[in-house]
Coordinates of C-alpha atoms and ligand atoms in Angstrom, one line a residue:
X1 CA -126.0 125.7 -161.7
X2 CA -128.5 128.1 -163.2
X3 CA -129.9 126.4 -166.3
X4 CA -131.3 129.2 -168.4
X5 CA -132.0 129.5 -172.1
X6 CA -134.7 130.3 -174.6
X7 CA -136.6 128.9 -177.7
X8 CA -134.5 128.7 -180.7
X9 CA -135.3 127.9 -184.4
X10 CA -134.3 124.3 -185.4
X11 CA -134.0 125.4 -189.2
X12 CA -130.3 125.1 -189.3
X13 CA -129.8 122.1 -187.2
X14 CA -128.6 121.1 -183.8
X15 CA -125.0 122.4 -183.8
X16 CA -126.2 125.7 -185.1
X17 CA -128.7 125.9 -182.2
X18 CA -126.0 125.1 -179.6
X19 CA -123.7 127.6 -181.1
X20 CA -126.6 130.3 -181.0
X21 CA -127.4 129.3 -177.4
X22 CA -123.9 129.8 -176.4
X23 CA -123.8 133.2 -178.1
X24 CA -126.8 134.4 -176.2
X25 CA -125.5 133.2 -172.9
X26 CA -127.7 130.2 -172.6
X27 CA -126.8 126.7 -171.3
X28 CA -130.0 125.0 -172.4
X29 CA -132.4 125.7 -175.1
X30 CA -135.9 124.6 -176.5
X31 CA -136.8 123.9 -180.1
X32 CA -139.8 122.7 -182.1
X33 CA -139.4 119.1 -183.2
X34 CA -140.8 120.2 -186.6
X35 CA -142.7 123.0 -188.2
X36 CA -145.1 124.0 -185.2
X37 CA -148.1 123.5 -187.4
X38 CA -147.1 119.9 -187.9
X39 CA -146.0 118.9 -191.4
X40 CA -143.1 116.6 -192.5
X41 CA -139.5 116.6 -191.1
X42 CA -136.1 116.6 -192.7
X43 CA -134.0 113.4 -192.7
X44 CA -131.8 113.3 -189.5
X45 CA -128.3 114.6 -190.2
X46 CA -126.0 112.3 -188.1
X47 CA -122.9 114.4 -188.5
X48 CA -124.8 117.4 -187.2
X49 CA -126.1 115.5 -184.3
X50 CA -122.7 114.1 -183.3
X51 CA -121.1 117.6 -183.6
X52 CA -123.7 118.9 -181.4
X53 CA -123.4 116.3 -178.7
X54 CA -119.6 116.9 -178.6
X55 CA -120.2 120.6 -178.4
X56 CA -122.9 120.3 -175.9
X57 CA -120.5 118.2 -173.7
X58 CA -117.6 120.6 -174.1
X59 CA -119.7 123.6 -173.1
X60 CA -121.5 121.8 -170.3
X61 CA -125.0 122.3 -171.5
X62 CA -128.0 121.1 -169.5
X63 CA -131.2 119.2 -170.6
X64 CA -132.8 120.4 -174.0
X65 CA -136.4 120.7 -174.4
X66 CA -138.2 119.5 -177.6
X67 CA -141.6 121.1 -178.1
X68 CA -144.2 119.1 -180.1
X69 CA -146.2 121.0 -182.7
X70 CA -148.8 123.0 -181.0
X71 CA -151.4 122.3 -183.5
X72 CA -151.6 118.6 -182.7
X73 CA -154.7 117.6 -180.6
X74 CA -154.3 114.4 -179.0
X75 CA -157.9 114.6 -177.8
X76 CA -159.6 115.8 -181.0
X77 CA -163.1 114.5 -181.7
X78 CA -162.0 113.0 -185.0
X79 CA -160.1 109.7 -185.0
X80 CA -158.1 110.7 -187.9
X81 CA -156.8 113.8 -186.1
X82 CA -155.9 111.8 -183.1
X83 CA -154.1 109.3 -185.1
X84 CA -152.1 112.2 -186.8
X85 CA -151.2 113.5 -183.3
X86 CA -150.2 109.9 -182.2
X87 CA -148.0 109.2 -185.2
X88 CA -146.3 112.5 -185.2
X89 CA -145.4 112.3 -181.6
X90 CA -144.2 108.8 -181.9
X91 CA -142.0 109.7 -184.8
X92 CA -140.7 112.8 -182.7
X93 CA -139.8 110.5 -179.9
X94 CA -138.0 108.0 -182.2
X95 CA -135.9 110.9 -183.5
X96 CA -135.2 112.3 -180.1
X97 CA -133.7 108.9 -178.9
X98 CA -130.5 109.9 -180.7
X99 CA -130.0 112.8 -178.3
X100 CA -128.4 112.0 -174.9
X101 CA -130.2 114.6 -172.7
X102 CA -133.5 115.8 -174.0
X103 CA -137.1 115.9 -172.8
X104 CA -140.3 116.1 -174.9
X105 CA -143.0 118.6 -174.1
X106 CA -146.4 118.9 -175.6
X107 CA -149.8 120.6 -175.1
X108 CA -152.3 118.1 -173.8
X109 CA -154.9 119.2 -176.3
X110 CA -158.5 120.7 -176.4
X111 CA -161.5 118.6 -175.8
X112 CA -163.8 120.6 -178.3
X113 CA -167.1 120.2 -176.7
X114 CA -166.5 116.5 -175.9
X115 CA -166.1 117.5 -172.1
X116 CA -163.1 117.2 -170.0
X117 CA -163.6 113.8 -169.0
X118 CA -163.5 112.4 -172.5
X119 CA -160.6 114.8 -173.3
X120 CA -158.6 113.4 -170.4
X121 CA -159.3 109.8 -171.4
X122 CA -158.3 110.5 -175.0
X123 CA -154.9 112.1 -174.1
X124 CA -154.2 109.1 -171.8
X125 CA -154.9 106.9 -174.6
X126 CA -152.5 108.7 -176.8
X127 CA -149.8 108.7 -174.1
X128 CA -150.3 105.0 -173.6
X129 CA -149.8 104.5 -177.3
X130 CA -146.6 106.7 -177.7
X131 CA -144.9 105.6 -174.6
X132 CA -145.3 101.8 -175.6
X133 CA -142.1 102.3 -177.7
X134 CA -139.8 101.6 -174.9
X135 CA -137.7 104.8 -175.4
X136 CA -135.9 106.9 -172.8
X137 CA -137.0 110.4 -173.5
X138 CA -139.2 112.0 -170.7
X139 CA -142.5 113.1 -171.8
X140 CA -143.9 116.3 -170.3
X141 CA -147.4 117.6 -170.2
X142 CA -147.4 121.5 -170.3
X143 CA -149.6 123.4 -167.9
X144 CA -152.1 125.5 -170.0
X145 CA -153.8 128.8 -169.7
X146 CA -157.2 127.3 -170.2
X147 CA -158.0 129.1 -173.4
X148 CA -161.2 127.6 -175.1
X149 CA -161.5 124.0 -174.2
X150 CA -157.7 123.4 -173.4
X151 CA -157.1 120.5 -171.2
X152 CA -154.3 121.1 -168.6
X153 CA -155.8 124.4 -167.2
X154 CA -155.5 123.0 -163.6
X155 CA -153.3 120.6 -161.8
X156 CA -156.2 118.2 -161.2
X157 CA -156.6 117.8 -165.0
X158 CA -152.9 116.9 -165.4
X159 CA -153.2 114.6 -162.4
X160 CA -156.1 112.8 -163.9
X161 CA -154.3 112.2 -167.3
X162 CA -151.2 110.8 -165.4
X163 CA -153.4 108.5 -163.4
X164 CA -154.8 106.9 -166.6
X165 CA -151.4 106.5 -168.1
X166 CA -149.5 103.2 -167.7
X167 CA -145.8 104.4 -167.9
X168 CA -146.1 107.1 -165.4
X169 CA -142.4 107.1 -164.5
X170 CA -141.7 108.6 -167.9
X171 CA -144.1 111.4 -167.4
X172 CA -143.4 114.9 -166.0
X173 CA -144.8 118.4 -166.0
X174 CA -143.5 121.6 -167.7
X175 CA -144.8 124.6 -165.7
X176 CA -145.3 127.7 -167.9
X177 CA -145.4 130.8 -165.7
X178 CA -147.6 132.8 -168.1
X179 CA -150.0 129.8 -168.4
X180 CA -150.5 129.1 -164.8
X181 CA -151.0 132.7 -163.9
X182 CA -153.4 132.9 -166.6
X183 CA -155.0 129.8 -165.3
X184 CA -155.6 131.5 -161.9
X185 CA -152.6 130.4 -159.9
X186 CA -151.1 133.3 -157.9
X187 CA -147.5 132.7 -158.5
X188 CA -146.9 136.4 -158.0
X189 CA -148.4 136.8 -154.5
X190 CA -148.2 133.2 -153.1
X191 CA -145.8 131.1 -155.1
X192 CA -145.1 128.9 -152.0
X193 CA -148.8 128.2 -151.7
X194 CA -149.1 127.3 -155.4
X195 CA -146.2 125.0 -155.3
X196 CA -147.6 123.3 -152.0
X197 CA -150.8 122.7 -154.1
X198 CA -148.9 121.4 -156.9
X199 CA -147.0 118.9 -154.6
X200 CA -150.4 117.8 -153.0
X201 CA -151.9 117.2 -156.3
X202 CA -149.3 116.1 -158.7
X203 CA -146.0 115.7 -156.7
X204 CA -143.2 118.1 -157.1
X205 CA -141.0 115.3 -158.2
X206 CA -142.9 115.3 -161.4
X207 CA -142.0 118.9 -162.1
X208 CA -139.2 118.8 -164.7
X209 CA -139.0 122.2 -166.5
X210 CA -140.2 125.8 -166.4
X211 CA -141.4 127.9 -169.4
X212 CA -140.3 131.3 -168.1
X213 CA -142.6 133.9 -169.5
X214 CA -144.2 137.2 -168.3
X215 CA -147.9 137.6 -169.1
X216 CA -149.8 140.4 -170.9
X217 CA -152.9 139.8 -168.9
X218 CA -153.9 139.7 -165.3
X219 CA -154.2 136.4 -163.2
X220 CA -157.0 134.2 -164.3
X221 CA -157.7 135.7 -167.7
X222 CA -157.1 132.4 -169.6
X223 CA -155.8 134.3 -172.7
X224 CA -152.3 133.0 -173.2
X225 CA -150.3 136.0 -174.4
X226 CA -146.6 135.9 -173.4
X227 CA -144.8 139.1 -172.5
X228 CA -141.2 140.0 -172.2
X229 CA -139.6 139.5 -168.9
X230 CA -140.4 142.3 -166.4
X231 CA -142.8 144.0 -168.8
X232 CA -146.0 142.1 -167.9
X233 CA -148.3 141.4 -165.0
X234 CA -145.8 139.1 -163.3
X235 CA -143.1 141.7 -163.4
X236 CA -139.6 141.4 -162.3
X237 CA -140.8 140.5 -158.8
X238 CA -142.8 137.6 -160.0
X239 CA -139.9 136.3 -162.2
X240 CA -137.3 136.8 -159.4
X241 CA -139.5 134.8 -157.1
X242 CA -139.7 131.8 -159.5
X243 CA -136.0 131.6 -160.6
X244 CA -134.9 131.8 -157.0
X245 CA -137.4 129.6 -155.2
X246 CA -135.7 126.8 -153.3
X247 CA -138.1 124.3 -154.9
X248 CA -137.5 125.4 -158.4
X249 CA -134.0 126.8 -158.8
X250 CA -132.5 123.4 -159.7
X251 CA -134.8 123.1 -162.8
X252 CA -134.1 124.2 -166.4
X253 CA -135.8 127.5 -167.4
X254 CA -136.7 128.1 -171.0
X255 CA -137.8 131.6 -172.2
X256 CA -140.6 131.8 -174.7
X257 CA -141.0 135.6 -174.6
X258 CA -141.8 137.6 -177.6
X259 CA -138.1 138.4 -178.7
X260 CA -135.6 138.2 -181.4
X261 CA -132.1 136.8 -180.6
X262 CA -130.8 140.0 -179.0
X263 CA -133.8 140.5 -176.9
X264 CA -133.4 136.9 -175.5
X265 CA -129.6 137.6 -174.9
X266 CA -130.6 140.8 -172.8
X267 CA -133.2 138.8 -170.9
X268 CA -130.7 136.0 -170.1
X269 CA -128.2 138.5 -168.9
X270 CA -130.8 140.3 -166.8
X271 CA -132.0 136.9 -165.3
X272 CA -128.3 135.9 -164.4
X273 CA -128.1 139.2 -162.5
X274 CA -131.4 138.5 -160.7
X275 CA -130.4 135.1 -159.8
X276 CA -129.4 134.9 -156.1
X277 CA -126.5 132.7 -154.9
X278 CA -127.5 130.0 -152.6
Ligands
FE1 FE1 -146.1 125.3 -175.3
FE2 FE1 -145.1 127.3 -173.0
ZN3 ZN1 -148.3 130.1 -174.3

Protein backbone atom coordinates (compact mmCIF):
# COMPACT_ATOMS: atom_id res chain seq x y z
CA UNK A 1 0.00 0.00 0.00
CA UNK A 2 1.21 3.52 -0.80
CA UNK A 3 0.31 5.67 2.23
CA UNK A 4 0.26 9.20 0.92
CA UNK A 5 -1.43 12.35 2.15
CA UNK A 6 -0.90 15.93 3.21
CA UNK A 7 -1.35 18.42 5.99
CA UNK A 8 -4.98 19.48 6.50
CA UNK A 9 -6.74 22.09 8.60
CA UNK A 10 -8.43 20.64 11.68
CA UNK A 11 -10.85 23.59 11.98
CA UNK A 12 -13.93 21.66 10.79
CA UNK A 13 -13.27 18.47 12.69
CA UNK A 14 -12.13 14.95 11.96
CA UNK A 15 -14.86 13.80 9.56
CA UNK A 16 -14.36 16.92 7.43
CA UNK A 17 -10.62 16.16 7.30
CA UNK A 18 -11.29 12.57 6.27
CA UNK A 19 -13.64 13.66 3.49
CA UNK A 20 -11.17 16.30 2.32
CA UNK A 21 -8.33 13.76 2.31
CA UNK A 22 -10.39 11.38 0.19
CA UNK A 23 -11.24 14.18 -2.25
CA UNK A 24 -7.52 14.96 -2.63
CA UNK A 25 -6.63 11.31 -3.32
CA UNK A 26 -5.02 10.77 0.08
CA UNK A 27 -5.31 7.78 2.40
CA UNK A 28 -3.47 9.37 5.36
CA UNK A 29 -3.19 12.96 6.60
CA UNK A 30 -1.56 15.22 9.15
CA UNK A 31 -3.17 17.98 11.22
CA UNK A 32 -2.22 20.34 14.05
CA UNK A 33 -3.50 19.26 17.44
CA UNK A 34 -4.48 22.91 18.04
CA UNK A 35 -3.59 26.34 16.73
CA UNK A 36 0.10 25.87 15.76
CA UNK A 37 1.02 28.79 18.02
CA UNK A 38 -0.39 26.99 21.05
CA UNK A 39 -3.53 28.34 22.65
CA UNK A 40 -6.63 26.58 23.83
CA UNK A 41 -8.59 23.76 22.21
CA UNK A 42 -12.23 23.16 21.43
CA UNK A 43 -14.07 20.54 23.46
CA UNK A 44 -13.93 17.11 21.84
CA UNK A 45 -16.91 16.28 19.64
CA UNK A 46 -17.52 12.57 20.19
CA UNK A 47 -20.10 12.36 17.41
CA UNK A 48 -17.56 13.73 14.94
CA UNK A 49 -14.84 11.37 16.20
CA UNK A 50 -17.06 8.32 15.91
CA UNK A 51 -18.22 9.33 12.43
CA UNK A 52 -14.60 9.79 11.39
CA UNK A 53 -13.53 6.42 12.80
CA UNK A 54 -16.27 4.68 10.77
CA UNK A 55 -15.35 6.69 7.64
CA UNK A 56 -11.62 5.93 7.98
CA UNK A 57 -12.32 2.21 8.41
CA UNK A 58 -14.62 2.10 5.39
CA UNK A 59 -12.15 4.01 3.19
CA UNK A 60 -9.19 2.01 4.55
CA UNK A 61 -7.22 5.00 5.77
CA UNK A 62 -3.76 4.48 7.25
CA UNK A 63 -2.15 6.06 10.30
CA UNK A 64 -2.83 9.74 10.97
CA UNK A 65 -0.15 12.12 12.18
CA UNK A 66 -1.01 14.74 14.79
CA UNK A 67 1.53 17.57 14.84
CA UNK A 68 2.09 19.42 18.12
CA UNK A 69 2.16 23.25 18.06
CA UNK A 70 5.51 24.32 16.62
CA UNK A 71 6.00 27.21 19.00
CA UNK A 72 6.24 24.95 22.05
CA UNK A 73 9.77 24.67 23.33
CA UNK A 74 10.28 21.61 25.54
CA UNK A 75 13.85 22.78 26.24
CA UNK A 76 13.17 26.47 26.84
CA UNK A 77 15.42 28.22 29.34
CA UNK A 78 12.42 29.33 31.44
CA UNK A 79 10.65 26.75 33.57
CA UNK A 80 7.21 28.31 32.95
CA UNK A 81 7.67 27.85 29.17
CA UNK A 82 8.80 24.24 29.63
CA UNK A 83 5.81 23.64 31.88
CA UNK A 84 3.51 25.08 29.21
CA UNK A 85 5.05 22.71 26.63
CA UNK A 86 4.65 19.71 28.97
CA UNK A 87 1.05 20.47 29.85
CA UNK A 88 0.04 21.18 26.26
CA UNK A 89 1.64 17.99 24.93
CA UNK A 90 0.13 15.95 27.73
CA UNK A 91 -3.33 17.32 27.02
CA UNK A 92 -2.87 16.67 23.28
CA UNK A 93 -1.88 13.06 23.95
CA UNK A 94 -4.87 12.53 26.23
CA UNK A 95 -7.21 13.73 23.48
CA UNK A 96 -5.53 11.56 20.85
CA UNK A 97 -6.23 8.45 22.93
CA UNK A 98 -9.73 8.49 21.43
CA UNK A 99 -8.39 7.83 17.93
CA UNK A 100 -7.51 4.22 17.09
CA UNK A 101 -4.63 4.88 14.70
CA UNK A 102 -2.66 8.07 15.20
CA UNK A 103 0.89 9.12 16.03
CA UNK A 104 1.97 12.38 17.68
CA UNK A 105 4.88 14.34 16.17
CA UNK A 106 6.68 17.30 17.71
CA UNK A 107 9.73 19.52 17.23
CA UNK A 108 12.26 18.67 19.96
CA UNK A 109 12.94 22.35 20.69
CA UNK A 110 15.64 25.02 20.66
CA UNK A 111 18.27 25.14 23.39
CA UNK A 112 18.53 28.96 23.19
CA UNK A 113 22.16 29.43 24.38
CA UNK A 114 21.94 26.72 27.04
CA UNK A 115 23.97 24.38 24.83
CA UNK A 116 22.93 21.13 23.22
CA UNK A 117 23.66 18.96 26.25
CA UNK A 118 21.30 20.93 28.51
CA UNK A 119 18.72 21.07 25.71
CA UNK A 120 18.83 17.31 25.19
CA UNK A 121 18.44 16.65 28.91
CA UNK A 122 15.44 19.01 29.16
CA UNK A 123 13.72 17.40 26.17
CA UNK A 124 14.18 13.96 27.71
CA UNK A 125 12.70 15.32 30.99
CA UNK A 126 9.67 16.52 29.05
CA UNK A 127 9.28 13.13 27.37
CA UNK A 128 9.59 11.27 30.67
CA UNK A 129 6.85 13.49 32.04
CA UNK A 130 4.40 13.19 29.14
CA UNK A 131 4.97 9.46 28.56
CA UNK A 132 4.15 8.66 32.17
CA UNK A 133 0.42 8.83 31.36
CA UNK A 134 0.30 5.22 30.18
CA UNK A 135 -1.25 6.07 26.81
CA UNK A 136 -0.80 4.16 23.56
CA UNK A 137 -0.10 6.91 21.03
CA UNK A 138 3.43 6.71 19.60
CA UNK A 139 5.41 9.93 20.08
CA UNK A 140 7.71 10.96 17.24
CA UNK A 141 10.64 13.35 17.33
CA UNK A 142 10.99 15.25 14.06
CA UNK A 143 14.36 15.57 12.32
CA UNK A 144 15.08 19.30 12.16
CA UNK A 145 16.91 21.59 9.71
CA UNK A 146 19.16 22.97 12.44
CA UNK A 147 17.97 26.56 12.19
CA UNK A 148 19.30 28.65 15.09
CA UNK A 149 19.75 26.45 18.15
CA UNK A 150 17.28 23.75 17.08
CA UNK A 151 17.89 20.32 18.59
CA UNK A 152 17.36 17.39 16.24
CA UNK A 153 19.69 18.72 13.55
CA UNK A 154 21.49 15.38 13.37
CA UNK A 155 20.80 11.74 14.16
CA UNK A 156 23.18 11.79 17.14
CA UNK A 157 21.11 14.42 18.98
CA UNK A 158 17.91 12.42 18.48
CA UNK A 159 19.65 9.26 19.71
CA UNK A 160 20.89 11.12 22.80
CA UNK A 161 17.33 12.23 23.64
CA UNK A 162 16.01 8.69 23.24
CA UNK A 163 18.82 7.29 25.41
CA UNK A 164 17.73 9.53 28.28
CA UNK A 165 14.04 8.62 27.95
CA UNK A 166 12.53 5.87 30.06
CA UNK A 167 9.70 4.67 27.81
CA UNK A 168 11.71 4.27 24.63
CA UNK A 169 9.31 1.74 23.10
CA UNK A 170 6.74 4.53 22.57
CA UNK A 171 9.26 6.79 20.83
CA UNK A 172 9.90 7.04 17.11
CA UNK A 173 11.27 9.41 14.49
CA UNK A 174 9.52 11.38 11.76
CA UNK A 175 12.03 12.13 9.00
CA UNK A 176 11.38 15.41 7.18
CA UNK A 177 13.06 15.28 3.75
CA UNK A 178 13.50 19.07 3.53
CA UNK A 179 14.92 19.23 7.04
CA UNK A 180 17.46 16.37 6.75
CA UNK A 181 18.71 17.70 3.40
CA UNK A 182 19.00 21.14 5.01
CA UNK A 183 20.79 19.45 7.88
CA UNK A 184 23.48 18.22 5.48
CA UNK A 185 22.35 14.65 4.77
CA UNK A 186 22.66 13.85 1.07
CA UNK A 187 19.35 12.09 0.47
CA UNK A 188 19.59 13.13 -3.20
CA UNK A 189 23.01 11.68 -4.03
CA UNK A 190 23.32 8.91 -1.43
CA UNK A 191 19.99 8.03 0.20
CA UNK A 192 21.16 4.48 0.92
CA UNK A 193 24.22 5.83 2.76
CA UNK A 194 22.06 8.21 4.83
CA UNK A 195 19.69 5.39 5.77
CA UNK A 196 22.63 3.19 6.79
CA UNK A 197 23.82 6.01 9.04
CA UNK A 198 20.31 6.41 10.47
CA UNK A 199 20.22 2.67 11.14
CA UNK A 200 23.63 2.66 12.83
CA UNK A 201 22.86 5.63 15.10
CA UNK A 202 19.11 5.39 15.77
CA UNK A 203 17.87 2.12 14.24
CA UNK A 204 15.60 2.01 11.19
CA UNK A 205 12.89 0.25 13.22
CA UNK A 206 12.40 3.62 14.98
CA UNK A 207 11.54 5.41 11.73
CA UNK A 208 7.74 5.71 11.68
CA UNK A 209 6.81 8.52 9.27
CA UNK A 210 8.12 10.75 6.48
CA UNK A 211 7.37 14.45 5.98
CA UNK A 212 7.68 14.61 2.20
CA UNK A 213 8.87 18.06 1.14
CA UNK A 214 11.14 19.50 -1.48
CA UNK A 215 13.55 22.24 -0.32
CA UNK A 216 14.11 25.79 -1.53
CA UNK A 217 17.74 25.69 -0.44
CA UNK A 218 20.86 23.61 -1.15
CA UNK A 219 22.00 20.77 1.09
CA UNK A 220 23.36 21.87 4.46
CA UNK A 221 21.84 25.35 4.44
CA UNK A 222 19.93 24.98 7.76
CA UNK A 223 17.14 27.29 6.59
CA UNK A 224 13.96 25.18 6.69
CA UNK A 225 12.10 26.47 3.63
CA UNK A 226 9.80 23.86 2.12
CA UNK A 227 9.20 23.78 -1.63
CA UNK A 228 6.60 22.12 -3.83
CA UNK A 229 7.40 18.59 -5.01
CA UNK A 230 9.83 18.67 -7.95
CA UNK A 231 10.37 22.44 -7.79
CA UNK A 232 13.21 22.49 -5.28
CA UNK A 233 16.76 21.28 -4.80
CA UNK A 234 15.69 17.65 -4.20
CA UNK A 235 13.69 17.68 -7.42
CA UNK A 236 11.67 14.83 -8.80
CA UNK A 237 14.76 12.60 -8.74
CA UNK A 238 15.25 13.04 -5.01
CA UNK A 239 11.57 12.61 -4.17
CA UNK A 240 11.21 9.57 -6.41
CA UNK A 241 14.15 7.94 -4.64
CA UNK A 242 12.55 8.49 -1.22
CA UNK A 243 9.05 7.18 -1.98
CA UNK A 244 10.37 4.06 -3.71
CA UNK A 245 13.28 3.14 -1.44
CA UNK A 246 12.84 -0.43 -0.17
CA UNK A 247 13.58 0.68 3.42
CA UNK A 248 11.03 3.52 3.30
CA UNK A 249 8.20 2.52 0.98
CA UNK A 250 6.07 0.91 3.73
CA UNK A 251 5.98 4.16 5.74
CA UNK A 252 3.27 6.84 5.63
CA UNK A 253 4.27 9.97 3.65
CA UNK A 254 2.78 13.36 4.61
CA UNK A 255 3.20 16.39 2.35
CA UNK A 256 3.90 19.77 4.00
CA UNK A 257 4.56 21.64 0.78
CA UNK A 258 3.43 25.25 0.20
CA UNK A 259 0.07 24.39 -1.41
CA UNK A 260 -3.64 24.96 -1.28
CA UNK A 261 -5.91 21.92 -1.55
CA UNK A 262 -5.78 21.64 -5.34
CA UNK A 263 -1.98 21.83 -5.32
CA UNK A 264 -1.91 18.96 -2.85
CA UNK A 265 -4.28 16.94 -5.05
CA UNK A 266 -1.96 17.44 -8.04
CA UNK A 267 1.10 16.44 -6.00
CA UNK A 268 -0.59 13.32 -4.65
CA UNK A 269 -1.60 12.28 -8.19
CA UNK A 270 1.97 12.96 -9.41
CA UNK A 271 3.46 10.91 -6.57
CA UNK A 272 1.10 8.03 -7.32
CA UNK A 273 2.42 8.02 -10.91
CA UNK A 274 6.02 8.14 -9.62
CA UNK A 275 5.50 5.27 -7.23
CA UNK A 276 6.92 2.04 -8.65
CA UNK A 277 5.25 -1.33 -8.26
CA UNK A 278 7.37 -3.71 -6.22
FE1 LIG B 1 7.16 19.86 11.80
FE1 LIG C 1 8.04 18.62 8.90
ZN1 LIG D 1 9.95 22.57 8.12
